[in-house]
PDB file of C-alpha atoms and ligand atoms in Angstrom:
ATOM      1  CA  MET A 121      88.760 142.098  69.823  1.00 87.00           C
ATOM      2  CA  ALA A 122      92.496 142.594  69.618  1.00 93.00           C
ATOM      3  CA  LEU A 123      94.556 139.370  70.128  1.00 95.00           C
ATOM      4  CA  SER A 124      98.178 138.572  69.887  1.00 95.00           C
ATOM      5  CA  LEU A 125      99.805 135.250  69.456  1.00 96.00           C
ATOM      6  CA  THR A 126     103.051 133.852  68.041  1.00 97.00           C
ATOM      7  CA  VAL A 127     102.797 131.738  64.875  1.00 98.00           C
ATOM      8  CA  ASN A 128     105.886 130.017  63.556  1.00 97.00           C
ATOM      9  CA  GLY A 129     108.061 132.311  65.588  1.00 96.00           C
ATOM     10  CA  GLU A 130     106.418 135.548  64.374  1.00 97.00           C
ATOM     11  CA  GLN A 131     104.226 137.614  66.577  1.00 97.00           C
ATOM     12  CA  ARG A 132     100.864 138.287  65.027  1.00 97.00           C
ATOM     13  CA  SER A 133      98.256 140.736  66.097  1.00 96.00           C
ATOM     14  CA  LEU A 134      94.634 140.198  65.039  1.00 95.00           C
ATOM     15  CA  ASP A 135      91.300 141.929  65.401  1.00 96.00           C
ATOM     16  CA  ILE A 136      89.078 138.867  65.678  1.00 96.00           C
ATOM     17  CA  GLU A 137      86.476 137.324  67.985  1.00 97.00           C
ATOM     18  CA  GLY A 138      88.156 135.119  70.622  1.00 97.00           C
ATOM     19  CA  ASP A 139      85.883 132.133  69.889  1.00 97.00           C
ATOM     20  CA  THR A 140      87.030 131.934  66.286  1.00 98.00           C
ATOM     21  CA  PRO A 141      88.552 128.513  65.598  1.00 98.00           C
ATOM     22  CA  LEU A 142      92.287 128.721  65.464  1.00 98.00           C
ATOM     23  CA  LEU A 143      92.146 126.916  62.125  1.00 98.00           C
ATOM     24  CA  TRP A 144      90.264 129.707  60.460  1.00 98.00           C
ATOM     25  CA  VAL A 145      92.723 132.228  61.860  1.00 98.00           C
ATOM     26  CA  LEU A 146      95.602 130.238  60.424  1.00 98.00           C
ATOM     27  CA  ARG A 147      94.111 129.643  57.091  1.00 98.00           C
ATOM     28  CA  ASP A 148      91.919 132.714  56.396  1.00 98.00           C
ATOM     29  CA  GLU A 149      93.646 135.480  58.392  1.00 97.00           C
ATOM     30  CA  LEU A 150      97.247 134.371  58.167  1.00 98.00           C
ATOM     31  CA  GLY A 151      97.208 132.611  54.838  1.00 98.00           C
ATOM     32  CA  LEU A 152      98.733 129.395  56.279  1.00 98.00           C
ATOM     33  CA  LYS A 153      96.833 126.928  54.122  1.00 98.00           C
ATOM     34  CA  GLY A 154      98.944 123.898  54.982  1.00 98.00           C
ATOM     35  CA  THR A 155      96.697 123.060  57.947  1.00 98.00           C
ATOM     36  CA  LYS A 156      93.527 121.384  56.628  1.00 98.00           C
ATOM     37  CA  PHE A 157      89.859 121.343  57.540  1.00 98.00           C
ATOM     38  CA  GLY A 158      88.521 117.751  57.722  1.00 98.00           C
ATOM     39  CA  CYS A 159      85.733 117.015  60.058  1.00 98.00           C
ATOM     40  CA  GLY A 160      85.628 120.290  62.004  1.00 97.00           C
ATOM     41  CA  ALA A 161      84.706 118.328  65.098  1.00 97.00           C
ATOM     42  CA  GLY A 162      88.060 117.270  66.571  1.00 97.00           C
ATOM     43  CA  LEU A 163      87.797 113.772  65.245  1.00 97.00           C
ATOM     44  CA  CYS A 164      90.129 113.364  62.271  1.00 98.00           C
ATOM     45  CA  GLY A 165      93.321 115.229  63.099  1.00 98.00           C
ATOM     46  CA  ALA A 166      93.714 116.920  59.736  1.00 98.00           C
ATOM     47  CA  CYS A 167      93.849 120.287  61.452  1.00 98.00           C
ATOM     48  CA  THR A 168      96.617 119.396  63.969  1.00 98.00           C
ATOM     49  CA  VAL A 169      99.039 122.029  64.938  1.00 98.00           C
ATOM     50  CA  HIS A 170     101.239 122.609  67.973  1.00 98.00           C
ATOM     51  CA  LEU A 171     100.225 125.011  70.687  1.00 98.00           C
ATOM     52  CA  ASN A 172     102.996 125.563  73.220  1.00 97.00           C
ATOM     53  CA  GLY A 173     104.486 122.345  72.009  1.00 96.00           C
ATOM     54  CA  GLN A 174     101.380 120.262  72.384  1.00 97.00           C
ATOM     55  CA  PRO A 175      99.383 118.879  69.426  1.00 97.00           C
ATOM     56  CA  VAL A 176      95.886 120.405  69.271  1.00 98.00           C
ATOM     57  CA  ARG A 177      92.980 120.138  66.936  1.00 98.00           C
ATOM     58  CA  SER A 178      92.912 123.694  65.584  1.00 98.00           C
ATOM     59  CA  CYS A 179      89.353 123.299  64.228  1.00 98.00           C
ATOM     60  CA  SER A 180      88.054 123.092  67.776  1.00 98.00           C
ATOM     61  CA  THR A 181      90.487 125.338  69.638  1.00 98.00           C
ATOM     62  CA  PRO A 182      89.248 128.910  70.020  1.00 98.00           C
ATOM     63  CA  VAL A 183      91.908 131.398  69.048  1.00 98.00           C
ATOM     64  CA  GLU A 184      91.759 132.929  72.456  1.00 97.00           C
ATOM     65  CA  PHE A 185      93.222 129.771  73.898  1.00 97.00           C
ATOM     66  CA  ALA A 186      96.368 130.599  71.929  1.00 97.00           C
ATOM     67  CA  VAL A 187      96.717 134.232  73.088  1.00 96.00           C
ATOM     68  CA  GLY A 188     100.284 134.825  74.351  1.00 94.00           C
ATOM     69  CA  GLY A 189     101.127 131.284  73.221  1.00 96.00           C
ATOM     70  CA  GLU A 190     103.214 129.793  70.491  1.00 97.00           C
ATOM     71  CA  VAL A 191     101.654 128.084  67.557  1.00 98.00           C
ATOM     72  CA  THR A 192     103.544 125.952  65.149  1.00 97.00           C
ATOM     73  CA  THR A 193     102.059 124.792  61.820  1.00 98.00           C
ATOM     74  CA  ILE A 194     103.398 122.592  59.115  1.00 97.00           C
ATOM     75  CA  GLU A 195     104.883 125.744  57.480  1.00 97.00           C
ATOM     76  CA  GLY A 196     106.971 126.385  60.615  1.00 96.00           C
ATOM     77  CA  LEU A 197     108.383 122.927  60.984  1.00 94.00           C
ATOM     78  CA  ALA A 198     111.393 123.469  58.722  1.00 92.00           C
ATOM     79  CA  GLU A 199     114.277 125.255  60.281  1.00 87.00           C
ATOM     80  CA  ASP A 200     117.000 127.314  58.648  1.00 87.00           C
ATOM     81  CA  GLY A 201     115.706 126.337  55.220  1.00 88.00           C
ATOM     82  CA  GLN A 202     116.004 122.670  56.043  1.00 91.00           C
ATOM     83  CA  LEU A 203     112.998 120.402  56.079  1.00 93.00           C
ATOM     84  CA  HIS A 204     112.236 118.637  59.336  1.00 93.00           C
ATOM     85  CA  ALA A 205     113.607 115.075  59.340  1.00 93.00           C
ATOM     86  CA  LEU A 206     110.018 113.769  59.234  1.00 95.00           C
ATOM     87  CA  GLN A 207     109.291 115.806  56.125  1.00 95.00           C
ATOM     88  CA  LYS A 208     112.321 114.349  54.417  1.00 94.00           C
ATOM     89  CA  ALA A 209     111.218 110.884  55.533  1.00 95.00           C
ATOM     90  CA  TRP A 210     107.716 111.442  54.240  1.00 97.00           C
ATOM     91  CA  ILE A 211     109.209 112.200  50.836  1.00 96.00           C
ATOM     92  CA  ALA A 212     111.732 109.378  50.928  1.00 95.00           C
ATOM     93  CA  LYS A 213     108.962 106.878  51.855  1.00 96.00           C
ATOM     94  CA  GLY A 214     106.437 108.295  49.422  1.00 97.00           C
ATOM     95  CA  VAL A 215     103.897 108.492  52.226  1.00 98.00           C
ATOM     96  CA  PRO A 216     101.207 110.883  50.788  1.00 97.00           C
ATOM     97  CA  GLN A 217      98.556 109.777  48.425  1.00 97.00           C
ATOM     98  CA  CYS A 218      95.951 112.609  48.107  1.00 98.00           C
ATOM     99  CA  GLY A 219      97.949 114.367  50.790  1.00 98.00           C
ATOM    100  CA  TYR A 220      95.012 115.998  52.517  1.00 98.00           C
ATOM    101  CA  CYS A 221      95.636 114.482  55.972  1.00 98.00           C
ATOM    102  CA  GLN A 222      99.404 114.616  55.883  1.00 98.00           C
ATOM    103  CA  SER A 223     100.078 117.923  57.544  1.00 98.00           C
ATOM    104  CA  GLY A 224      98.225 116.752  60.604  1.00 98.00           C
ATOM    105  CA  GLN A 225      99.947 113.419  60.508  1.00 98.00           C
ATOM    106  CA  ILE A 226     103.354 115.033  60.418  1.00 97.00           C
ATOM    107  CA  MET A 227     102.516 117.415  63.209  1.00 97.00           C
ATOM    108  CA  SER A 228     101.388 114.542  65.426  1.00 98.00           C
ATOM    109  CA  ALA A 229     104.503 112.565  64.556  1.00 97.00           C
ATOM    110  CA  ALA A 230     106.763 115.555  65.231  1.00 96.00           C
ATOM    111  CA  HIS A 231     105.273 115.873  68.790  1.00 96.00           C
ATOM    112  CA  LEU A 232     105.852 112.145  69.340  1.00 96.00           C
ATOM    113  CA  LEU A 233     109.491 112.375  68.376  1.00 94.00           C
ATOM    114  CA  ALA A 234     110.018 115.590  70.392  1.00 92.00           C
ATOM    115  CA  THR A 235     108.827 113.865  73.521  1.00 93.00           C
ATOM    116  CA  ASN A 236     109.976 110.290  72.689  1.00 94.00           C
ATOM    117  CA  PRO A 237     112.909 110.264  70.263  1.00 90.00           C
ATOM    118  CA  ALA A 238     113.102 106.488  70.186  1.00 92.00           C
ATOM    119  CA  PRO A 239     109.527 105.278  70.081  1.00 95.00           C
ATOM    120  CA  THR A 240     108.578 101.636  69.709  1.00 94.00           C
ATOM    121  CA  ARG A 241     106.146 100.719  66.906  1.00 94.00           C
ATOM    122  CA  ASN A 242     103.504 100.480  69.558  1.00 96.00           C
ATOM    123  CA  ASP A 243     104.340 104.052  70.635  1.00 97.00           C
ATOM    124  CA  ILE A 244     104.003 105.234  67.075  1.00 97.00           C
ATOM    125  CA  VAL A 245     100.686 103.521  66.501  1.00 97.00           C
ATOM    126  CA  ALA A 246      99.329 104.896  69.775  1.00 97.00           C
ATOM    127  CA  ALA A 247     100.528 108.415  69.028  1.00 97.00           C
ATOM    128  CA  MET A 248      99.130 108.490  65.408  1.00 98.00           C
ATOM    129  CA  THR A 249      95.776 106.764  66.187  1.00 96.00           C
ATOM    130  CA  GLY A 250      93.834 109.971  66.291  1.00 96.00           C
ATOM    131  CA  ASN A 251      94.921 111.001  62.782  1.00 98.00           C
ATOM    132  CA  LEU A 252      92.767 109.469  60.123  1.00 98.00           C
ATOM    133  CA  CYS A 253      93.815 108.860  56.526  1.00 98.00           C
ATOM    134  CA  ARG A 254      91.136 107.993  54.029  1.00 97.00           C
ATOM    135  CA  CYS A 255      93.800 106.907  51.588  1.00 98.00           C
ATOM    136  CA  GLY A 256      95.146 104.289  54.067  1.00 97.00           C
ATOM    137  CA  THR A 257      98.713 105.432  54.272  1.00 98.00           C
ATOM    138  CA  TYR A 258      99.123 104.194  57.762  1.00 97.00           C
ATOM    139  CA  SER A 259     101.808 101.600  57.145  1.00 97.00           C
ATOM    140  CA  ARG A 260     103.953 104.143  55.273  1.00 97.00           C
ATOM    141  CA  ILE A 261     103.521 106.648  58.024  1.00 98.00           C
ATOM    142  CA  ILE A 262     104.772 104.109  60.538  1.00 97.00           C
ATOM    143  CA  ALA A 263     107.698 103.276  58.277  1.00 95.00           C
ATOM    144  CA  ALA A 264     108.588 106.961  57.806  1.00 96.00           C
ATOM    145  CA  VAL A 265     108.528 107.679  61.587  1.00 96.00           C
ATOM    146  CA  GLU A 266     110.536 104.549  62.272  1.00 94.00           C
ATOM    147  CA  SER A 267     113.144 105.680  59.746  1.00 93.00           C
ATOM    148  CA  VAL A 268     113.614 108.893  61.639  1.00 93.00           C
ATOM    149  CA  ALA A 269     113.661 107.134  64.986  1.00 87.00           C
ATOM    150  CA  GLY A 270     116.542 104.947  63.842  1.00 69.00           C
ATOM    151  CA  GLY A 271     115.067 102.274  61.632  1.00 52.00           C
ATOM    152  CA  PRO A 272     112.538  99.508  61.923  1.00 46.00           C
ATOM    153  CA  LEU A 273     111.589  98.794  65.519  1.00 40.00           C
ATOM    154  CA  ALA A 274     110.173  95.776  67.242  1.00 36.00           C
ATOM    155  CA  TYR A 275     106.398  95.545  67.122  1.00 37.00           C
ATOM    156  CA  ASP A 276     104.479  93.652  69.774  1.00 41.00           C
ATOM    157  CA  ALA A 277     101.155  93.046  68.142  1.00 38.00           C
ATOM    158  CA  SER A 278      99.702  91.498  71.296  1.00 44.00           C
ATOM    159  CA  ALA A 279     100.431  94.674  73.236  1.00 43.00           C
ATOM    160  CA  ALA A 280      99.248  97.080  70.557  1.00 40.00           C
ATOM    161  CA  GLY A 281      96.043  95.290  69.594  1.00 43.00           C
ATOM    162  CA  GLU A 282      95.003  95.241  65.974  1.00 40.00           C
ATOM    163  CA  GLU A 283      97.067  97.287  63.682  1.00 42.00           C
ATOM    164  CA  ARG A 284      95.164  99.754  61.401  1.00 40.00           C
TER     165      ARG A 284
HETATM  166  S1  LIG B 596      89.315 119.033  61.098  1.00 52.70           S
HETATM  167 FE1  LIG B 596      89.946 119.209  63.124  1.00 52.70          FE
HETATM  168  S2  LIG B 596      89.919 117.220  63.872  1.00 52.70           S
HETATM  169 FE2  LIG B 596      89.080 117.060  61.919  1.00 52.70          FE
HETATM  170  S1  LIG B 597      96.731 110.791  52.058  1.00 52.70           S
HETATM  171 FE1  LIG B 597      94.677 111.005  51.470  1.00 52.70          FE
HETATM  172  S2  LIG B 597      93.617 111.255  53.346  1.00 52.70           S
HETATM  173 FE2  LIG B 597      95.598 110.716  53.908  1.00 52.70          FE
END
């Protein structure tokens, strides 16, 4: 079936079944390997991309949901040859370890800052809670997001519950 969607600002036409997971379209049809397969069940966040500005789990989003829509992957986050501020912060803070989860982490963080440019630490923890990292980079992720949001922010542990 012929489908058309916009990926990283470029219109793409595909001949593919509509129930194919968006993740496989991105990786296998379009060669965008930055988005990762983790659990395949919507549970880990490794496959997070933006669909019409909202973060979605591409492993469990049929490509037909994206028809006529705009998809942004980690490859599309940089603009005019400049890395996104979060990508720079990730480098500056040395966030990644194995790196496998980090595309999804950055895409979730990018959505947070797009909708809330000055998040509290509680906001950051809440926004990132669905993105798992087996290497345990959580504290550096928070520090990197805070650095983009304007530096360390107050953290109310009692309001946020236990920090990961
Ligand atoms: S691979 Fe999609 S949520 Fe885990
Ligand atoms: S950096 Fe290894 S899983 Fe997150």
